[in-house]
Amino acid sequence: MEKFNVLNGLVAPMDRANVDTDAIIPKQFLKSIKRSGFGPNLFDAWRYLDQGQPDKPNDNRLLNKDFVLNQPRYKGAQVLLARKNFGCGSSREHAPWALEDYGFRALIAPSFAEIFFSNCFKNGLLPIVLDESKVDRLFHEVLAFPGYRLEIDLERQIVTKPDGETLAFEIDPFRKYCLLNGLDDIGLTLRHAEKIRNFEDKRKLDQPWLFG
Amino acid sequence: MTPQTLYDKLWDSHVVHVEDDGTTLLYVDRHLVHEVTSPQAFEGLKLSRRKLWRISANVATADHNVPTTDRKLGISDAVSRLQVETLDANCREHGIVEFGMNDPRQGIVHVMGPEQGVILPGMTVVCGDSHTSTHGAFACLAFGIGTSEVEHALATQCLLQKKSRNMLVQVEGALPRGVTAKDLALAIIGRIGTAGGTGYALELGGGTLRALSMEGRMTLCNMAIEAGARAGIIAVDDTTIEYLKGRPYAPTGQMWSRAVDYWRTLTSDVHAKFDRVVQIDAGTIKPQVTWGTSPEMVVAIDDRVPDPDREKDGVRREGIERALVYMGLEPNTPMTAIRLDKVFIGSCTNSRIEDLRAAASMVRGKRVAPNIRLALVVPGSGLVKAQAEREGLDRIFRDSGFEWREPGCSMCLGMNEDQLQSGERCASTSNRNFEGRQGAGGRTHLVSPEMAAAAAIAGHFVDVRQWR
Ligand code: SF4
């Protein structure tokens, strides 16, 4: 997993509440048995005018000019600004894979759906929760100023706006530690292998029917 | 001792290790595996040369991609076929019990699990699928996970979790005739919203719940995730224990009695404190129909499509307008005036034997309306299908003009051939009405099996409380 430290990135606005993971990456792309290559199909149904397929090249497809990410001013965006309950619906990790593959490294919204939120951290993608009013302000500013960038400092837990104003955000210390160091959860957990085995042994005595 | 909620009890009994910030290593008793969210996890294990921690904790089935037509022909879509074959190969390689596409026990993972008795009270149950919340009906702490967590569970038999807050939805009173667990689920979501349960473990309790069958309870817990709660939970009672008795993987003999003694403790203590309580009077609930593109966009059948002009909040108004455009609906249209193109009875929400019986009772001796291009019944598992056939339900459906199919997820999300065409309108017993969920451009209305069946006959939505 890629380390996350300080990001200074162009911001793209996704101005809808309850964006679900079916919209982030439609079902036909879930047939893949790989982890990579989902970026070109991020928001597929909104982004293109025709229907995408897993085995169909995307280069010559018709773009929906009205879709926000197709506007030239947001090309290369690394920060996605979103509304409440972003990432609701299915548990598909293909959603953060697609966002990451597209080039996003951080997301900002008033709230995220839980499974999606947790999936982001496993993929070096930082979801930041800010007050609804602050997010609303950011939407206005992003729309008003082409080339709008934000600096996100994970260590200090601060988002800095172009005018110098800073917005603090919360993050679990454990998640922060893993993200800063690009650590893999499984390796960390296996440090507790002994504890897991002891727990399991006790459980076998208490509830033997679980181990039939 | 301070009184505990059921969630507290389940949580406490699975804690292996706690980090300074409260991040907890939680033990996983049961891991259900399906073809869509597992291949990258198995590949990850291979790349890091890790082994499965406890093979027997895992049970697998293929459900999302499988065709619902003649299985002898195999899977025609090459990409789907590869995914299902990859699951077969991974299960073979690691020695995981799998109910593959041609096994009579194959089915939607959340139907197959309880049916086999691999889901037992007091377990932590995880699966790379958000509707794992279904299994909370058995007083399990059951929740959906992503693929990285699937790999984590395979390799360590644990997951890193933060404890949620406690919410109780207490439902009292008898459900009126024609009103089902599905309507209750949709009414709860309409009331608290699709993010209302975010951050909470949602216990469902009260007299109404106690009177529900396990099938009804599974329908409710299944939809907890649509209310934003990763887990829905219902306490153990006689109904739970009765359901489990004699299931293939349930304990027997002395072990059974010991297990039952423990399971009986799986309820919230009388004075347990919840962070949030929502009271619902079951008697006031009417059959529900969604009109929009999020499960919270729901009204009663005798209501109308909402009018965005009456919404004051800007973001919400835009949401309503956008949903109405997508759904091709005019504000203020009576719900009963909405005509349909397809009807889908199935999915992990409503494809169990009780659902099929209820739907069949609505259509017996009647014909599907001519404007309905396809009315599909897809049983949740091979065993549900066989049971229904023993009861003659397949004949009732077929005689009425429904198609009777092989088990799987089918048109709940259309990863196989069962899909809506762009612009088609469907009454569906599934759980999500998101844009494109049942097929690109498809329009989904979520309803109960009774409502879907009656709509197929009438050709438009009808109030099943008045169904003869
Ligand atoms: S039936 Fe639908 S909701 Fe249930 S597991 Fe299958 S795809 Fe998911």
PDB file of N, CA, C and O in Angstrom, chain A residues 16 18 20 22 27 30-32 34-35 46 85 89-91 93 114-115 118-119 122 172-174 184 186 189 192 195-196 199-200 203 205-207, chain B residues 13-14 17 21 23 27 29 40 50 53-54 77 80 83 129 145-148 151-152 162 199 230 258 322 413-415 432 434-437 439:
ATOM      1  N   ARG A  16     -23.720  15.498  -5.279  1.00  0.00           N
ATOM      2  CA  ARG A  16     -24.944  14.712  -5.068  1.00  0.00           C
ATOM      3  C   ARG A  16     -24.809  14.011  -3.731  1.00  0.00           C
ATOM      4  O   ARG A  16     -23.727  13.529  -3.403  1.00  0.00           O
ATOM      5  N   ASN A  18     -25.721  10.775  -1.167  1.00  0.00           N
ATOM      6  CA  ASN A  18     -25.972   9.323  -1.288  1.00  0.00           C
ATOM      7  C   ASN A  18     -25.406   8.700  -2.568  1.00  0.00           C
ATOM      8  O   ASN A  18     -26.064   7.874  -3.194  1.00  0.00           O
ATOM      9  N   ASP A  20     -23.875   6.040  -4.454  1.00  0.00           N
ATOM     10  CA  ASP A  20     -23.706   4.642  -4.032  1.00  0.00           C
ATOM     11  C   ASP A  20     -22.589   3.962  -4.814  1.00  0.00           C
ATOM     12  O   ASP A  20     -22.150   4.463  -5.852  1.00  0.00           O
ATOM     13  N   ASP A  22     -22.698   1.312  -6.535  1.00  0.00           N
ATOM     14  CA  ASP A  22     -23.137   0.874  -7.867  1.00  0.00           C
ATOM     15  C   ASP A  22     -22.847   1.969  -8.886  1.00  0.00           C
ATOM     16  O   ASP A  22     -22.540   1.696 -10.040  1.00  0.00           O
ATOM     17  N   LYS A  27     -21.876  -2.843 -11.776  1.00  0.00           N
ATOM     18  CA  LYS A  27     -21.735  -4.280 -11.527  1.00  0.00           C
ATOM     19  C   LYS A  27     -20.945  -5.060 -12.570  1.00  0.00           C
ATOM     20  O   LYS A  27     -20.215  -5.977 -12.228  1.00  0.00           O
ATOM     21  N   LEU A  30     -17.445  -5.840 -11.876  1.00  0.00           N
ATOM     22  CA  LEU A  30     -17.135  -6.666 -10.704  1.00  0.00           C
ATOM     23  C   LEU A  30     -16.794  -8.097 -11.088  1.00  0.00           C
ATOM     24  O   LEU A  30     -16.430  -8.902 -10.246  1.00  0.00           O
ATOM     25  N   LYS A  31     -16.914  -8.399 -12.361  1.00  0.00           N
ATOM     26  CA  LYS A  31     -16.615  -9.763 -12.792  1.00  0.00           C
ATOM     27  C   LYS A  31     -15.118 -10.010 -12.881  1.00  0.00           C
ATOM     28  O   LYS A  31     -14.684 -11.144 -13.042  1.00  0.00           O
ATOM     29  N   SER A  32     -14.358  -8.951 -12.810  1.00  0.00           N
ATOM     30  CA  SER A  32     -12.902  -9.087 -12.922  1.00  0.00           C
ATOM     31  C   SER A  32     -12.351  -9.848 -11.720  1.00  0.00           C
ATOM     32  O   SER A  32     -12.886  -9.772 -10.628  1.00  0.00           O
ATOM     33  N   LYS A  34      -9.191  -9.311 -10.996  1.00  0.00           N
ATOM     34  CA  LYS A  34      -8.003  -8.504 -10.673  1.00  0.00           C
ATOM     35  C   LYS A  34      -8.379  -7.304  -9.811  1.00  0.00           C
ATOM     36  O   LYS A  34      -9.533  -6.970  -9.664  1.00  0.00           O
ATOM     37  N   ARG A  35      -7.355  -6.670  -9.265  1.00  0.00           N
ATOM     38  CA  ARG A  35      -7.538  -5.529  -8.390  1.00  0.00           C
ATOM     39  C   ARG A  35      -7.339  -4.203  -9.101  1.00  0.00           C
ATOM     40  O   ARG A  35      -7.625  -3.144  -8.554  1.00  0.00           O
ATOM     41  N   TRP A  46     -22.347   7.432 -15.609  1.00  0.00           N
ATOM     42  CA  TRP A  46     -22.501   8.891 -15.659  1.00  0.00           C
ATOM     43  C   TRP A  46     -21.496   9.510 -16.614  1.00  0.00           C
ATOM     44  O   TRP A  46     -21.708  10.570 -17.179  1.00  0.00           O
ATOM     45  N   ASN A  85     -23.186  10.728   3.062  1.00  0.00           N
ATOM     46  CA  ASN A  85     -23.414   9.292   2.840  1.00  0.00           C
ATOM     47  C   ASN A  85     -22.756   8.788   1.560  1.00  0.00           C
ATOM     48  O   ASN A  85     -23.285   7.907   0.887  1.00  0.00           O
ATOM     49  N   GLY A  89     -24.350   1.577   0.041  1.00  0.00           N
ATOM     50  CA  GLY A  89     -24.700   0.416  -0.780  1.00  0.00           C
ATOM     51  C   GLY A  89     -23.725  -0.729  -0.602  1.00  0.00           C
ATOM     52  O   GLY A  89     -23.266  -1.001   0.497  1.00  0.00           O
ATOM     53  N   SER A  90     -23.414  -1.350  -1.703  1.00  0.00           N
ATOM     54  CA  SER A  90     -22.655  -2.598  -1.706  1.00  0.00           C
ATOM     55  C   SER A  90     -21.266  -2.462  -1.089  1.00  0.00           C
ATOM     56  O   SER A  90     -20.688  -1.380  -1.044  1.00  0.00           O
ATOM     57  N   SER A  91     -20.724  -3.608  -0.619  1.00  0.00           N
ATOM     58  CA  SER A  91     -19.428  -3.602   0.068  1.00  0.00           C
ATOM     59  C   SER A  91     -18.256  -3.634  -0.907  1.00  0.00           C
ATOM     60  O   SER A  91     -17.119  -3.670  -0.500  1.00  0.00           O
ATOM     61  N   GLU A  93     -15.132  -3.552  -2.849  1.00  0.00           N
ATOM     62  CA  GLU A  93     -13.907  -2.773  -2.685  1.00  0.00           C
ATOM     63  C   GLU A  93     -13.459  -2.218  -4.033  1.00  0.00           C
ATOM     64  O   GLU A  93     -12.566  -1.380  -4.115  1.00  0.00           O
ATOM     65  N   GLU A 114     -20.193   3.192   6.076  1.00  0.00           N
ATOM     66  CA  GLU A 114     -19.131   2.589   6.889  1.00  0.00           C
ATOM     67  C   GLU A 114     -18.209   1.627   6.163  1.00  0.00           C
ATOM     68  O   GLU A 114     -16.998   1.646   6.359  1.00  0.00           O
ATOM     69  N   ILE A 115     -18.784   0.714   5.381  1.00  0.00           N
ATOM     70  CA  ILE A 115     -17.929  -0.302   4.763  1.00  0.00           C
ATOM     71  C   ILE A 115     -16.992   0.370   3.765  1.00  0.00           C
ATOM     72  O   ILE A 115     -15.794   0.105   3.728  1.00  0.00           O
ATOM     73  N   SER A 118     -14.141   2.161   5.545  1.00  0.00           N
ATOM     74  CA  SER A 118     -13.088   1.267   5.994  1.00  0.00           C
ATOM     75  C   SER A 118     -12.285   0.723   4.804  1.00  0.00           C
ATOM     76  O   SER A 118     -11.057   0.593   4.870  1.00  0.00           O
ATOM     77  N   ASN A 119     -12.965   0.432   3.695  1.00  0.00           N
ATOM     78  CA  ASN A 119     -12.270  -0.056   2.504  1.00  0.00           C
ATOM     79  C   ASN A 119     -11.246   0.953   1.975  1.00  0.00           C
ATOM     80  O   ASN A 119     -10.208   0.575   1.444  1.00  0.00           O
ATOM     81  N   LYS A 122      -7.771   0.707   3.423  1.00  0.00           N
ATOM     82  CA  LYS A 122      -6.994  -0.472   3.019  1.00  0.00           C
ATOM     83  C   LYS A 122      -6.291  -0.228   1.697  1.00  0.00           C
ATOM     84  O   LYS A 122      -5.539  -1.061   1.216  1.00  0.00           O
ATOM     85  N   ASP A 172      -8.800   7.997  13.304  1.00  0.00           N
ATOM     86  CA  ASP A 172      -8.365   7.033  14.315  1.00  0.00           C
ATOM     87  C   ASP A 172      -6.844   6.942  14.299  1.00  0.00           C
ATOM     88  O   ASP A 172      -6.253   6.772  13.232  1.00  0.00           O
ATOM     89  N   PRO A 173      -6.209   7.012  15.456  1.00  0.00           N
ATOM     90  CA  PRO A 173      -4.747   6.941  15.498  1.00  0.00           C
ATOM     91  C   PRO A 173      -4.199   5.690  14.810  1.00  0.00           C
ATOM     92  O   PRO A 173      -3.185   5.759  14.115  1.00  0.00           O
ATOM     93  N   PHE A 174      -4.881   4.570  14.955  1.00  0.00           N
ATOM     94  CA  PHE A 174      -4.379   3.335  14.374  1.00  0.00           C
ATOM     95  C   PHE A 174      -4.402   3.407  12.839  1.00  0.00           C
ATOM     96  O   PHE A 174      -3.447   3.043  12.163  1.00  0.00           O
ATOM     97  N   ASP A 184       0.515  -2.944   6.036  1.00  0.00           N
ATOM     98  CA  ASP A 184      -0.490  -3.926   5.675  1.00  0.00           C
ATOM     99  C   ASP A 184      -1.088  -4.501   6.966  1.00  0.00           C
ATOM    100  O   ASP A 184      -0.371  -4.976   7.840  1.00  0.00           O
ATOM    101  N   ILE A 186      -2.714  -7.175   7.681  1.00  0.00           N
ATOM    102  CA  ILE A 186      -2.575  -8.598   7.994  1.00  0.00           C
ATOM    103  C   ILE A 186      -1.274  -8.848   8.747  1.00  0.00           C
ATOM    104  O   ILE A 186      -1.245  -9.544   9.755  1.00  0.00           O
ATOM    105  N   THR A 189      -1.701  -7.753  12.268  1.00  0.00           N
ATOM    106  CA  THR A 189      -2.530  -8.665  13.056  1.00  0.00           C
ATOM    107  C   THR A 189      -1.766  -9.922  13.424  1.00  0.00           C
ATOM    108  O   THR A 189      -1.883 -10.429  14.545  1.00  0.00           O
ATOM    109  N   HIS A 192      -0.086 -10.749  16.566  1.00  0.00           N
ATOM    110  CA  HIS A 192      -0.877 -11.230  17.714  1.00  0.00           C
ATOM    111  C   HIS A 192      -1.288 -12.696  17.550  1.00  0.00           C
ATOM    112  O   HIS A 192      -2.242 -13.132  18.193  1.00  0.00           O
ATOM    113  N   LYS A 195      -2.001 -14.657  20.694  1.00  0.00           N
ATOM    114  CA  LYS A 195      -3.255 -14.253  21.336  1.00  0.00           C
ATOM    115  C   LYS A 195      -4.466 -14.851  20.619  1.00  0.00           C
ATOM    116  O   LYS A 195      -5.446 -15.248  21.241  1.00  0.00           O
ATOM    117  N   ILE A 196      -4.400 -14.861  19.308  1.00  0.00           N
ATOM    118  CA  ILE A 196      -5.520 -15.422  18.535  1.00  0.00           C
ATOM    119  C   ILE A 196      -5.657 -16.913  18.852  1.00  0.00           C
ATOM    120  O   ILE A 196      -6.752 -17.413  19.093  1.00  0.00           O
ATOM    121  N   PHE A 199      -7.152 -17.392  22.283  1.00  0.00           N
ATOM    122  CA  PHE A 199      -8.583 -17.088  22.247  1.00  0.00           C
ATOM    123  C   PHE A 199      -9.346 -18.270  21.664  1.00  0.00           C
ATOM    124  O   PHE A 199     -10.381 -18.701  22.200  1.00  0.00           O
ATOM    125  N   GLU A 200      -8.813 -18.783  20.593  1.00  0.00           N
ATOM    126  CA  GLU A 200      -9.454 -19.895  19.896  1.00  0.00           C
ATOM    127  C   GLU A 200      -9.528 -21.137  20.794  1.00  0.00           C
ATOM    128  O   GLU A 200     -10.551 -21.820  20.842  1.00  0.00           O
ATOM    129  N   ARG A 203     -12.239 -20.738  23.263  1.00  0.00           N
ATOM    130  CA  ARG A 203     -13.537 -20.814  22.597  1.00  0.00           C
ATOM    131  C   ARG A 203     -13.910 -22.274  22.310  1.00  0.00           C
ATOM    132  O   ARG A 203     -15.068 -22.650  22.383  1.00  0.00           O
ATOM    133  N   LEU A 205     -13.252 -24.776  24.098  1.00  0.00           N
ATOM    134  CA  LEU A 205     -13.754 -25.371  25.341  1.00  0.00           C
ATOM    135  C   LEU A 205     -15.158 -24.871  25.654  1.00  0.00           C
ATOM    136  O   LEU A 205     -16.051 -25.635  26.028  1.00  0.00           O
ATOM    137  N   ASP A 206     -15.377 -23.560  25.519  1.00  0.00           N
ATOM    138  CA  ASP A 206     -16.664 -22.953  25.883  1.00  0.00           C
ATOM    139  C   ASP A 206     -17.774 -23.299  24.893  1.00  0.00           C
ATOM    140  O   ASP A 206     -18.917 -23.522  25.290  1.00  0.00           O
ATOM    141  N   GLN A 207     -17.469 -23.251  23.611  1.00  0.00           N
ATOM    142  CA  GLN A 207     -18.495 -23.461  22.591  1.00  0.00           C
ATOM    143  C   GLN A 207     -17.992 -24.442  21.537  1.00  0.00           C
ATOM    144  O   GLN A 207     -17.794 -24.071  20.376  1.00  0.00           O
TER     145      GLN A 207
ATOM    146  N   SER B  13     -17.592 -10.875  23.685  1.00  0.00           N
ATOM    147  CA  SER B  13     -17.198 -12.277  23.658  1.00  0.00           C
ATOM    148  C   SER B  13     -16.293 -12.610  22.469  1.00  0.00           C
ATOM    149  O   SER B  13     -15.894 -13.757  22.297  1.00  0.00           O
ATOM    150  N   HIS B  14     -15.963 -11.606  21.654  1.00  0.00           N
ATOM    151  CA  HIS B  14     -15.090 -11.879  20.509  1.00  0.00           C
ATOM    152  C   HIS B  14     -13.809 -11.058  20.488  1.00  0.00           C
ATOM    153  O   HIS B  14     -13.064 -11.079  19.512  1.00  0.00           O
ATOM    154  N   HIS B  17      -7.880  -8.620  21.093  1.00  0.00           N
ATOM    155  CA  HIS B  17      -6.846  -7.652  21.456  1.00  0.00           C
ATOM    156  C   HIS B  17      -7.390  -6.245  21.198  1.00  0.00           C
ATOM    157  O   HIS B  17      -8.132  -6.032  20.251  1.00  0.00           O
ATOM    158  N   ASP B  21      -6.104   3.068  20.851  1.00  0.00           N
ATOM    159  CA  ASP B  21      -7.189   3.954  20.408  1.00  0.00           C
ATOM    160  C   ASP B  21      -8.531   3.233  20.318  1.00  0.00           C
ATOM    161  O   ASP B  21      -9.490   3.779  19.781  1.00  0.00           O
ATOM    162  N   THR B  23      -9.180   0.490  18.626  1.00  0.00           N
ATOM    163  CA  THR B  23      -9.247  -0.442  17.484  1.00  0.00           C
ATOM    164  C   THR B  23      -9.095  -1.856  18.030  1.00  0.00           C
ATOM    165  O   THR B  23      -8.173  -2.135  18.781  1.00  0.00           O
ATOM    166  N   TYR B  27     -12.540 -11.652  16.836  1.00  0.00           N
ATOM    167  CA  TYR B  27     -12.476 -13.008  16.289  1.00  0.00           C
ATOM    168  C   TYR B  27     -13.674 -13.281  15.377  1.00  0.00           C
ATOM    169  O   TYR B  27     -14.796 -12.877  15.676  1.00  0.00           O
ATOM    170  N   ASP B  29     -16.062 -16.117  13.721  1.00  0.00           N
ATOM    171  CA  ASP B  29     -16.457 -17.531  13.799  1.00  0.00           C
ATOM    172  C   ASP B  29     -16.783 -18.109  12.429  1.00  0.00           C
ATOM    173  O   ASP B  29     -16.456 -19.248  12.136  1.00  0.00           O
ATOM    174  N   GLN B  40      -9.589 -11.647  -5.537  1.00  0.00           N
ATOM    175  CA  GLN B  40      -8.423 -10.810  -5.256  1.00  0.00           C
ATOM    176  C   GLN B  40      -7.865 -11.106  -3.869  1.00  0.00           C
ATOM    177  O   GLN B  40      -6.687 -10.916  -3.605  1.00  0.00           O
ATOM    178  N   ARG B  50       0.708 -16.653   2.360  1.00  0.00           N
ATOM    179  CA  ARG B  50       0.022 -16.886   3.631  1.00  0.00           C
ATOM    180  C   ARG B  50      -0.985 -17.995   3.472  1.00  0.00           C
ATOM    181  O   ARG B  50      -1.543 -18.203   2.400  1.00  0.00           O
ATOM    182  N   TRP B  53      -6.184 -19.437   8.063  1.00  0.00           N
ATOM    183  CA  TRP B  53      -6.001 -19.643   9.498  1.00  0.00           C
ATOM    184  C   TRP B  53      -6.806 -20.851   9.980  1.00  0.00           C
ATOM    185  O   TRP B  53      -6.294 -21.694  10.684  1.00  0.00           O
ATOM    186  N   ARG B  54      -8.087 -20.910   9.626  1.00  0.00           N
ATOM    187  CA  ARG B  54      -8.925 -22.032  10.055  1.00  0.00           C
ATOM    188  C   ARG B  54      -9.892 -22.367   8.918  1.00  0.00           C
ATOM    189  O   ARG B  54     -10.918 -21.716   8.752  1.00  0.00           O
ATOM    190  N   ASP B  77     -21.327 -16.260 -20.546  1.00  0.00           N
ATOM    191  CA  ASP B  77     -20.442 -15.093 -20.482  1.00  0.00           C
ATOM    192  C   ASP B  77     -19.073 -15.534 -19.936  1.00  0.00           C
ATOM    193  O   ASP B  77     -18.964 -15.997 -18.800  1.00  0.00           O
ATOM    194  N   SER B  80     -17.839 -13.954 -16.561  1.00  0.00           N
ATOM    195  CA  SER B  80     -18.565 -14.524 -15.422  1.00  0.00           C
ATOM    196  C   SER B  80     -18.086 -15.943 -15.136  1.00  0.00           C
ATOM    197  O   SER B  80     -17.894 -16.330 -13.984  1.00  0.00           O
ATOM    198  N   GLN B  83     -14.895 -16.127 -13.300  1.00  0.00           N
ATOM    199  CA  GLN B  83     -14.998 -15.765 -11.883  1.00  0.00           C
ATOM    200  C   GLN B  83     -15.527 -16.940 -11.057  1.00  0.00           C
ATOM    201  O   GLN B  83     -15.029 -17.219  -9.967  1.00  0.00           O
ATOM    202  N   ASP B 129     -19.870  -8.998   1.401  1.00  0.00           N
ATOM    203  CA  ASP B 129     -21.177  -8.647   0.853  1.00  0.00           C
ATOM    204  C   ASP B 129     -21.943  -7.885   1.920  1.00  0.00           C
ATOM    205  O   ASP B 129     -22.068  -8.356   3.041  1.00  0.00           O
ATOM    206  N   ILE B 145     -18.020  -6.982   4.597  1.00  0.00           N
ATOM    207  CA  ILE B 145     -16.645  -6.490   4.582  1.00  0.00           C
ATOM    208  C   ILE B 145     -16.165  -6.343   3.142  1.00  0.00           C
ATOM    209  O   ILE B 145     -16.742  -6.913   2.223  1.00  0.00           O
ATOM    210  N   GLY B 146     -15.092  -5.602   2.966  1.00  0.00           N
ATOM    211  CA  GLY B 146     -14.483  -5.461   1.648  1.00  0.00           C
ATOM    212  C   GLY B 146     -13.499  -6.586   1.396  1.00  0.00           C
ATOM    213  O   GLY B 146     -13.262  -7.431   2.261  1.00  0.00           O
ATOM    214  N   THR B 147     -12.919  -6.574   0.190  1.00  0.00           N
ATOM    215  CA  THR B 147     -12.050  -7.683  -0.199  1.00  0.00           C
ATOM    216  C   THR B 147     -10.755  -7.737   0.616  1.00  0.00           C
ATOM    217  O   THR B 147     -10.267  -8.826   0.933  1.00  0.00           O
ATOM    218  N   SER B 148     -10.204  -6.592   0.992  1.00  0.00           N
ATOM    219  CA  SER B 148      -9.002  -6.617   1.849  1.00  0.00           C
ATOM    220  C   SER B 148      -9.324  -7.293   3.162  1.00  0.00           C
ATOM    221  O   SER B 148      -8.493  -8.020   3.721  1.00  0.00           O
ATOM    222  N   GLU B 151      -9.515 -11.054   2.782  1.00  0.00           N
ATOM    223  CA  GLU B 151      -8.171 -11.619   2.866  1.00  0.00           C
ATOM    224  C   GLU B 151      -7.691 -11.671   4.319  1.00  0.00           C
ATOM    225  O   GLU B 151      -7.103 -12.660   4.767  1.00  0.00           O
ATOM    226  N   HIS B 152      -7.991 -10.611   5.049  1.00  0.00           N
ATOM    227  CA  HIS B 152      -7.603 -10.529   6.457  1.00  0.00           C
ATOM    228  C   HIS B 152      -8.270 -11.641   7.269  1.00  0.00           C
ATOM    229  O   HIS B 152      -7.629 -12.299   8.100  1.00  0.00           O
ATOM    230  N   LYS B 162     -13.800  -1.117  14.970  1.00  0.00           N
ATOM    231  CA  LYS B 162     -14.096  -0.151  16.025  1.00  0.00           C
ATOM    232  C   LYS B 162     -15.519  -0.434  16.481  1.00  0.00           C
ATOM    233  O   LYS B 162     -16.382  -0.701  15.660  1.00  0.00           O
ATOM    234  N   GLY B 199     -22.915   4.161  11.894  1.00  0.00           N
ATOM    235  CA  GLY B 199     -22.208   4.222  13.180  1.00  0.00           C
ATOM    236  C   GLY B 199     -22.876   3.416  14.275  1.00  0.00           C
ATOM    237  O   GLY B 199     -22.359   3.337  15.388  1.00  0.00           O
ATOM    238  N   ARG B 230     -24.317  -1.257   9.700  1.00  0.00           N
ATOM    239  CA  ARG B 230     -23.579  -2.397   9.167  1.00  0.00           C
ATOM    240  C   ARG B 230     -24.177  -3.702   9.672  1.00  0.00           C
ATOM    241  O   ARG B 230     -24.145  -4.713   8.993  1.00  0.00           O
ATOM    242  N   ARG B 258     -26.413 -28.090  25.267  1.00  0.00           N
ATOM    243  CA  ARG B 258     -25.441 -27.142  25.811  1.00  0.00           C
ATOM    244  C   ARG B 258     -25.488 -25.836  25.039  1.00  0.00           C
ATOM    245  O   ARG B 258     -25.457 -24.748  25.617  1.00  0.00           O
ATOM    246  N   ARG B 322     -33.808  14.889  -9.567  1.00  0.00           N
ATOM    247  CA  ARG B 322     -32.948  14.000 -10.350  1.00  0.00           C
ATOM    248  C   ARG B 322     -33.530  12.578 -10.368  1.00  0.00           C
ATOM    249  O   ARG B 322     -33.559  11.916 -11.401  1.00  0.00           O
ATOM    250  N   LEU B 413     -29.251  -7.684  -9.097  1.00  0.00           N
ATOM    251  CA  LEU B 413     -28.206  -6.777  -9.588  1.00  0.00           C
ATOM    252  C   LEU B 413     -27.784  -7.069 -11.020  1.00  0.00           C
ATOM    253  O   LEU B 413     -26.953  -6.353 -11.562  1.00  0.00           O
ATOM    254  N   GLY B 414     -28.357  -8.118 -11.613  1.00  0.00           N
ATOM    255  CA  GLY B 414     -28.101  -8.324 -13.039  1.00  0.00           C
ATOM    256  C   GLY B 414     -26.654  -8.513 -13.433  1.00  0.00           C
ATOM    257  O   GLY B 414     -26.189  -7.933 -14.403  1.00  0.00           O
ATOM    258  N   MET B 415     -25.924  -9.330 -12.675  1.00  0.00           N
ATOM    259  CA  MET B 415     -24.580  -9.668 -13.149  1.00  0.00           C
ATOM    260  C   MET B 415     -24.652 -10.807 -14.158  1.00  0.00           C
ATOM    261  O   MET B 415     -23.702 -11.076 -14.866  1.00  0.00           O
ATOM    262  N   ARG B 432     -32.329  -2.876  -3.323  1.00  0.00           N
ATOM    263  CA  ARG B 432     -31.713  -1.623  -3.772  1.00  0.00           C
ATOM    264  C   ARG B 432     -32.354  -1.125  -5.059  1.00  0.00           C
ATOM    265  O   ARG B 432     -32.489  -1.886  -6.017  1.00  0.00           O
ATOM    266  N   PHE B 434     -31.060   1.638  -6.625  1.00  0.00           N
ATOM    267  CA  PHE B 434     -30.081   2.582  -7.152  1.00  0.00           C
ATOM    268  C   PHE B 434     -30.174   2.653  -8.681  1.00  0.00           C
ATOM    269  O   PHE B 434     -30.577   1.694  -9.330  1.00  0.00           O
ATOM    270  N   GLU B 435     -29.715   3.787  -9.231  1.00  0.00           N
ATOM    271  CA  GLU B 435     -29.653   3.922 -10.689  1.00  0.00           C
ATOM    272  C   GLU B 435     -28.882   2.745 -11.263  1.00  0.00           C
ATOM    273  O   GLU B 435     -27.782   2.431 -10.803  1.00  0.00           O
ATOM    274  N   GLY B 436     -29.457   2.106 -12.274  1.00  0.00           N
ATOM    275  CA  GLY B 436     -28.740   1.062 -12.998  1.00  0.00           C
ATOM    276  C   GLY B 436     -28.561  -0.241 -12.246  1.00  0.00           C
ATOM    277  O   GLY B 436     -27.948  -1.171 -12.757  1.00  0.00           O
ATOM    278  N   ARG B 437     -29.100  -0.341 -11.052  1.00  0.00           N
ATOM    279  CA  ARG B 437     -28.855  -1.523 -10.241  1.00  0.00           C
ATOM    280  C   ARG B 437     -29.277  -2.808 -10.961  1.00  0.00           C
ATOM    281  O   ARG B 437     -28.576  -3.803 -10.980  1.00  0.00           O
ATOM    282  N   GLY B 439     -29.888  -3.122 -14.145  1.00  0.00           N
ATOM    283  CA  GLY B 439     -29.573  -3.005 -15.567  1.00  0.00           C
ATOM    284  C   GLY B 439     -29.480  -1.519 -15.883  1.00  0.00           C
ATOM    285  O   GLY B 439     -30.267  -0.733 -15.329  1.00  0.00           O
TER     286      GLY B 439
END
